[in-house]
Amino acid sequence: MSSTPRKENSSAAIAYARMLDDIRNGTLQAGDRVTETELASRLELSRTPVREAIRMLEVDGLVEHVPRVGATIRKLGYAEVMELYDMRAVLEGTAARMAARTASDIELAELEALNADMVACDDLPQAYHLNRQFHLTLLDAAKNRFLIKAMAGLQKTLLILGPIILSDPTRAADSVTEHEAILRALRDRDADAAEAAMRTHIEAGHRQRLRLLRAERRVAPQAEDVLAEAFRD
């Protein structure tokens, strides 16, 4: 029996992982066109696994087909960003509450080290990586496989938004301070305070993200239907 199908599946997984990395680091941004030919050439793969990887990203909600344009990295609407951050506050707030009870001393030390590295970091991609690792480590410390699974899809959608939010030095500094408040609550084993601190942290990022969206669109809508009305004028 030929091993070609297995090889194609493996190549598709490689293409998928590489494209996720490109979205994560900003090489592929919301609205960018995704073409099989260009990707196959850049990834040094045939078009078949690249086509499958694009289909997988479409299933994840990261790629959409735009009429007369083709496959593009999906742009989130204003209302979608609000819903995404609302859900993130619920899930990560719950993770912090659980971690206050279940995190080991080693996990707390790792979280403290990651936040300390963020303080010393002056490289945006590395700061984004450290911030992401902080949140993933805290999620692991909650020790709830169903919560981790629920967060997985949300984290993929968050990739579309990119690391731009930490490019603001004030927001980056505030993020570190907010992490410290979370860490204090975790060290004190105070579940209520840990959840509240995490929700405060996520909501601060949410406000910054909405400010960026408003600046992009030069309007201050309250929901997607308001945006649609504004663009009809």
C-alpha positions as a Markdown table, in Angstrom:
| # | Residue | x | y | z |
|---|---|---|---|---|
| 1 | Met | 0.0 | 0.0 | 0.0 |
| 2 | Ser | 1.3 | 3.5 | -0.9 |
| 3 | Ser | 2.4 | 5.8 | 2.0 |
| 4 | Thr | 1.4 | 8.9 | 0.0 |
| 5 | Pro | -1.8 | 9.6 | 1.9 |
| 6 | Arg | 0.1 | 9.5 | 5.2 |
| 7 | Lys | 2.8 | 11.7 | 3.8 |
| 8 | Glu | 0.2 | 14.2 | 2.6 |
| 9 | Asn | -1.5 | 14.2 | 6.0 |
| 10 | Ser | 1.9 | 14.9 | 7.6 |
| 11 | Ser | 2.7 | 17.7 | 5.2 |
| 12 | Ala | -0.8 | 19.2 | 5.7 |
| 13 | Ala | -0.1 | 19.2 | 9.5 |
| 14 | Ile | 3.2 | 21.0 | 8.9 |
| 15 | Ala | 1.6 | 23.5 | 6.6 |
| 16 | Tyr | -1.2 | 24.1 | 9.1 |
| 17 | Ala | 1.3 | 24.6 | 12.0 |
| 18 | Arg | 3.4 | 27.0 | 9.9 |
| 19 | Met | 0.4 | 29.1 | 8.9 |
| 20 | Leu | -0.7 | 29.3 | 12.5 |
| 21 | Asp | 2.8 | 30.6 | 13.4 |
| 22 | Asp | 2.5 | 33.1 | 10.6 |
| 23 | Ile | -0.8 | 34.4 | 11.9 |
| 24 | Arg | 0.6 | 34.4 | 15.5 |
| 25 | Asn | 3.7 | 36.5 | 14.6 |
| 26 | Gly | 1.9 | 38.8 | 12.2 |
| 27 | Thr | 3.4 | 37.5 | 8.9 |
| 28 | Leu | -0.2 | 36.8 | 7.9 |
| 29 | Gln | -2.6 | 39.5 | 9.1 |
| 30 | Ala | -6.4 | 39.9 | 9.1 |
| 31 | Gly | -7.5 | 40.7 | 5.6 |
| 32 | Asp | -4.4 | 39.2 | 3.9 |
| 33 | Arg | -5.1 | 37.0 | 0.9 |
| 34 | Val | -4.0 | 33.4 | 1.2 |
| 35 | Thr | -2.9 | 31.7 | -2.1 |
| 36 | Glu | -2.0 | 28.1 | -2.5 |
| 37 | Thr | 0.8 | 28.9 | -5.0 |
| 38 | Glu | 2.6 | 31.5 | -2.8 |
| 39 | Leu | 2.3 | 29.4 | 0.4 |
| 40 | Ala | 3.4 | 26.2 | -1.3 |
| 41 | Ser | 6.5 | 28.0 | -2.7 |
| 42 | Arg | 7.3 | 29.7 | 0.7 |
| 43 | Leu | 6.7 | 26.5 | 2.7 |
| 44 | Glu | 8.4 | 24.3 | 0.1 |
| 45 | Leu | 5.5 | 22.0 | -0.1 |
| 46 | Ser | 3.1 | 20.8 | -2.8 |
| 47 | Arg | -0.2 | 22.6 | -3.3 |
| 48 | Thr | -2.3 | 19.6 | -2.0 |
| 49 | Pro | -1.2 | 19.8 | 1.7 |
| 50 | Val | -1.3 | 23.6 | 1.6 |
| 51 | Arg | -4.9 | 23.4 | 0.2 |
| 52 | Glu | -5.8 | 21.0 | 3.1 |
| 53 | Ala | -4.1 | 23.3 | 5.6 |
| 54 | Ile | -6.2 | 26.3 | 4.3 |
| 55 | Arg | -9.3 | 24.2 | 4.7 |
| 56 | Met | -8.4 | 23.3 | 8.3 |
| 57 | Leu | -7.9 | 27.0 | 9.1 |
| 58 | Glu | -11.3 | 27.7 | 7.5 |
| 59 | Val | -12.9 | 25.1 | 9.8 |
| 60 | Asp | -11.1 | 26.9 | 12.7 |
| 61 | Gly | -12.7 | 30.2 | 11.6 |
| 62 | Leu | -9.4 | 31.8 | 10.8 |
| 63 | Val | -9.8 | 31.8 | 7.1 |
| 64 | Glu | -12.8 | 32.9 | 5.0 |
| 65 | His | -13.5 | 33.0 | 1.3 |
| 66 | Val | -14.3 | 36.5 | 0.0 |
| 67 | Pro | -16.1 | 36.9 | -3.3 |
| 68 | Arg | -13.8 | 37.9 | -6.2 |
| 69 | Val | -10.8 | 37.8 | -3.8 |
| 70 | Gly | -10.5 | 34.2 | -2.6 |
| 71 | Ala | -9.2 | 32.8 | 0.7 |
| 72 | Thr | -8.2 | 35.5 | 3.2 |
| 73 | Ile | -7.3 | 35.7 | 6.9 |
| 74 | Arg | -10.6 | 36.5 | 8.6 |
| 75 | Lys | -11.3 | 40.0 | 10.0 |
| 76 | Leu | -13.2 | 40.1 | 13.2 |
| 77 | Gly | -16.1 | 42.5 | 13.5 |
| 78 | Tyr | -16.4 | 45.0 | 16.3 |
| 79 | Ala | -19.2 | 43.0 | 18.0 |
| 80 | Glu | -17.2 | 39.7 | 17.6 |
| 81 | Val | -14.3 | 41.2 | 19.4 |
| 82 | Met | -16.5 | 42.3 | 22.3 |
| 83 | Glu | -18.0 | 38.8 | 22.5 |
| 84 | Leu | -14.6 | 37.2 | 22.3 |
| 85 | Tyr | -13.2 | 39.2 | 25.2 |
| 86 | Asp | -16.4 | 38.7 | 27.2 |
| 87 | Met | -15.9 | 34.9 | 26.8 |
| 88 | Arg | -12.2 | 35.2 | 27.6 |
| 89 | Ala | -12.9 | 37.0 | 30.8 |
| 90 | Val | -15.3 | 34.2 | 31.9 |
| 91 | Leu | -12.9 | 31.4 | 31.0 |
| 92 | Glu | -9.6 | 32.9 | 32.2 |
| 93 | Gly | -11.3 | 34.3 | 35.3 |
| 94 | Thr | -12.5 | 30.7 | 36.1 |
| 95 | Ala | -9.0 | 29.4 | 35.4 |
| 96 | Ala | -7.5 | 31.9 | 37.9 |
| 97 | Arg | -10.1 | 30.9 | 40.5 |
| 98 | Met | -9.2 | 27.2 | 40.1 |
| 99 | Ala | -5.5 | 27.9 | 40.0 |
| 100 | Ala | -5.7 | 29.6 | 43.3 |
| 101 | Arg | -6.6 | 26.3 | 44.8 |
| 102 | Thr | -4.6 | 23.9 | 42.6 |
| 103 | Ala | -1.4 | 25.6 | 41.5 |
| 104 | Ser | 1.8 | 24.1 | 42.8 |
| 105 | Asp | 4.7 | 26.1 | 44.2 |
| 106 | Ile | 6.7 | 25.2 | 41.1 |
| 107 | Glu | 3.9 | 26.5 | 38.8 |
| 108 | Leu | 3.7 | 29.8 | 40.9 |
| 109 | Ala | 7.4 | 30.2 | 40.6 |
| 110 | Glu | 7.2 | 29.7 | 36.8 |
| 111 | Leu | 4.5 | 32.3 | 36.5 |
| 112 | Glu | 6.6 | 34.8 | 38.6 |
| 113 | Ala | 9.7 | 34.1 | 36.4 |
| 114 | Leu | 7.7 | 34.7 | 33.2 |
| 115 | Asn | 6.4 | 38.0 | 34.5 |
| 116 | Ala | 9.8 | 39.0 | 35.6 |
| 117 | Asp | 11.1 | 38.2 | 32.1 |
| 118 | Met | 8.4 | 40.4 | 30.7 |
| 119 | Val | 9.6 | 43.3 | 32.8 |
| 120 | Ala | 13.1 | 42.9 | 31.4 |
| 121 | Cys | 12.0 | 42.3 | 27.8 |
| 122 | Asp | 12.3 | 45.1 | 25.3 |
| 123 | Asp | 11.5 | 43.0 | 22.2 |
| 124 | Leu | 7.9 | 43.0 | 21.1 |
| 125 | Pro | 7.7 | 39.4 | 19.7 |
| 126 | Gln | 9.4 | 38.0 | 22.7 |
| 127 | Ala | 7.2 | 40.0 | 25.1 |
| 128 | Tyr | 4.1 | 38.6 | 23.2 |
| 129 | His | 5.5 | 35.1 | 23.6 |
| 130 | Leu | 6.2 | 35.6 | 27.3 |
| 131 | Asn | 2.7 | 37.0 | 27.9 |
| 132 | Arg | 1.1 | 34.1 | 26.0 |
| 133 | Gln | 3.2 | 31.6 | 28.1 |
| 134 | Phe | 2.0 | 33.3 | 31.3 |
| 135 | His | -1.6 | 32.8 | 30.4 |
| 136 | Leu | -1.1 | 29.2 | 29.1 |
| 137 | Thr | 0.9 | 28.3 | 32.3 |
| 138 | Leu | -1.9 | 29.7 | 34.5 |
| 139 | Leu | -4.4 | 27.7 | 32.5 |
| 140 | Asp | -2.4 | 24.5 | 33.0 |
| 141 | Ala | -2.2 | 25.3 | 36.7 |
| 142 | Ala | -6.0 | 25.2 | 36.9 |
| 143 | Lys | -5.8 | 21.5 | 36.1 |
| 144 | Asn | -9.1 | 21.2 | 34.4 |
| 145 | Arg | -9.0 | 19.4 | 31.0 |
| 146 | Phe | -12.4 | 20.6 | 29.9 |
| 147 | Leu | -11.5 | 24.3 | 30.7 |
| 148 | Ile | -8.3 | 23.8 | 28.7 |
| 149 | Lys | -10.3 | 22.4 | 25.8 |
| 150 | Ala | -12.8 | 25.3 | 25.9 |
| 151 | Met | -10.0 | 27.8 | 25.8 |
| 152 | Ala | -8.2 | 26.1 | 22.9 |
| 153 | Gly | -10.7 | 27.3 | 20.2 |
| 154 | Leu | -10.8 | 30.8 | 21.8 |
| 155 | Gln | -7.0 | 31.0 | 21.7 |
| 156 | Lys | -6.9 | 30.2 | 18.0 |
| 157 | Thr | -9.4 | 33.0 | 17.3 |
| 158 | Leu | -7.4 | 35.4 | 19.4 |
| 159 | Leu | -4.5 | 34.8 | 17.0 |
| 160 | Ile | -6.3 | 36.9 | 14.4 |
| 161 | Leu | -6.0 | 39.9 | 16.6 |
| 162 | Gly | -2.2 | 39.6 | 16.8 |
| 163 | Pro | 0.3 | 41.0 | 19.3 |
| 164 | Ile | -0.3 | 44.7 | 18.5 |
| 165 | Ile | -1.9 | 45.4 | 21.9 |
| 166 | Leu | 1.5 | 45.1 | 23.7 |
| 167 | Ser | 3.2 | 47.5 | 21.3 |
| 168 | Asp | 1.9 | 50.3 | 23.5 |
| 169 | Pro | 4.5 | 50.7 | 26.2 |
| 170 | Thr | 1.9 | 51.9 | 28.7 |
| 171 | Arg | -0.3 | 48.9 | 28.1 |
| 172 | Ala | 2.7 | 46.6 | 28.3 |
| 173 | Ala | 3.7 | 48.0 | 31.7 |
| 174 | Asp | 0.1 | 47.9 | 32.9 |
| 175 | Ser | -0.1 | 44.3 | 31.8 |
| 176 | Val | 2.9 | 43.3 | 34.0 |
| 177 | Thr | 1.3 | 45.2 | 37.0 |
| 178 | Glu | -2.0 | 43.3 | 36.4 |
| 179 | His | -0.1 | 40.0 | 36.3 |
| 180 | Glu | 1.4 | 40.9 | 39.7 |
| 181 | Ala | -2.0 | 41.4 | 41.2 |
| 182 | Ile | -3.1 | 38.0 | 39.9 |
| 183 | Leu | 0.1 | 36.4 | 41.3 |
| 184 | Arg | -0.5 | 38.0 | 44.7 |
| 185 | Ala | -4.0 | 36.4 | 44.8 |
| 186 | Leu | -2.6 | 33.0 | 43.7 |
| 187 | Arg | 0.1 | 33.1 | 46.4 |
| 188 | Asp | -2.6 | 34.0 | 49.0 |
| 189 | Arg | -4.8 | 31.1 | 47.7 |
| 190 | Asp | -7.6 | 33.7 | 47.4 |
| 191 | Ala | -9.8 | 32.4 | 44.7 |
| 192 | Asp | -12.2 | 35.4 | 44.6 |
| 193 | Ala | -9.3 | 37.9 | 44.3 |
| 194 | Ala | -7.6 | 35.8 | 41.7 |
| 195 | Glu | -10.7 | 35.7 | 39.5 |
| 196 | Ala | -11.3 | 39.4 | 40.0 |
| 197 | Ala | -7.7 | 40.3 | 39.2 |
| 198 | Met | -7.8 | 38.2 | 36.0 |
| 199 | Arg | -11.1 | 39.7 | 34.9 |
| 200 | Thr | -9.7 | 43.2 | 35.5 |
| 201 | His | -6.7 | 42.2 | 33.4 |
| 202 | Ile | -8.7 | 40.9 | 30.5 |
| 203 | Glu | -11.1 | 43.8 | 30.5 |
| 204 | Ala | -8.2 | 46.3 | 30.4 |
| 205 | Gly | -6.9 | 44.5 | 27.3 |
| 206 | His | -10.4 | 44.5 | 25.9 |
| 207 | Arg | -10.7 | 48.3 | 26.2 |
| 208 | Gln | -7.3 | 48.8 | 24.5 |
| 209 | Arg | -8.3 | 46.5 | 21.7 |
| 210 | Leu | -11.5 | 48.4 | 21.1 |
| 211 | Arg | -9.6 | 51.7 | 21.1 |
| 212 | Leu | -7.4 | 50.3 | 18.4 |
| 213 | Leu | -10.4 | 49.2 | 16.3 |
| 214 | Arg | -12.0 | 52.6 | 16.6 |
| 215 | Ala | -8.8 | 54.3 | 15.5 |
| 216 | Glu | -8.6 | 52.0 | 12.5 |
| 217 | Arg | -12.1 | 52.8 | 11.4 |
| 218 | Arg | -12.1 | 56.4 | 12.6 |
| 219 | Val | -15.5 | 56.0 | 14.2 |
| 220 | Ala | -16.7 | 55.0 | 17.7 |
| 221 | Pro | -19.5 | 52.5 | 17.1 |
| 222 | Gln | -21.3 | 50.6 | 19.8 |
| 223 | Ala | -22.1 | 47.5 | 17.8 |
| 224 | Glu | -21.8 | 46.1 | 14.3 |
| 225 | Asp | -25.1 | 47.5 | 13.1 |
| 226 | Val | -24.0 | 51.0 | 13.9 |
| 227 | Leu | -20.8 | 50.4 | 11.9 |
| 228 | Ala | -22.8 | 49.3 | 8.9 |
| 229 | Glu | -25.0 | 52.4 | 9.1 |
| 230 | Ala | -22.0 | 54.6 | 9.3 |
| 231 | Phe | -20.4 | 53.1 | 6.2 |
| 232 | Arg | -23.6 | 53.5 | 4.2 |
| 233 | Asp | -23.3 | 57.3 | 4.5 |
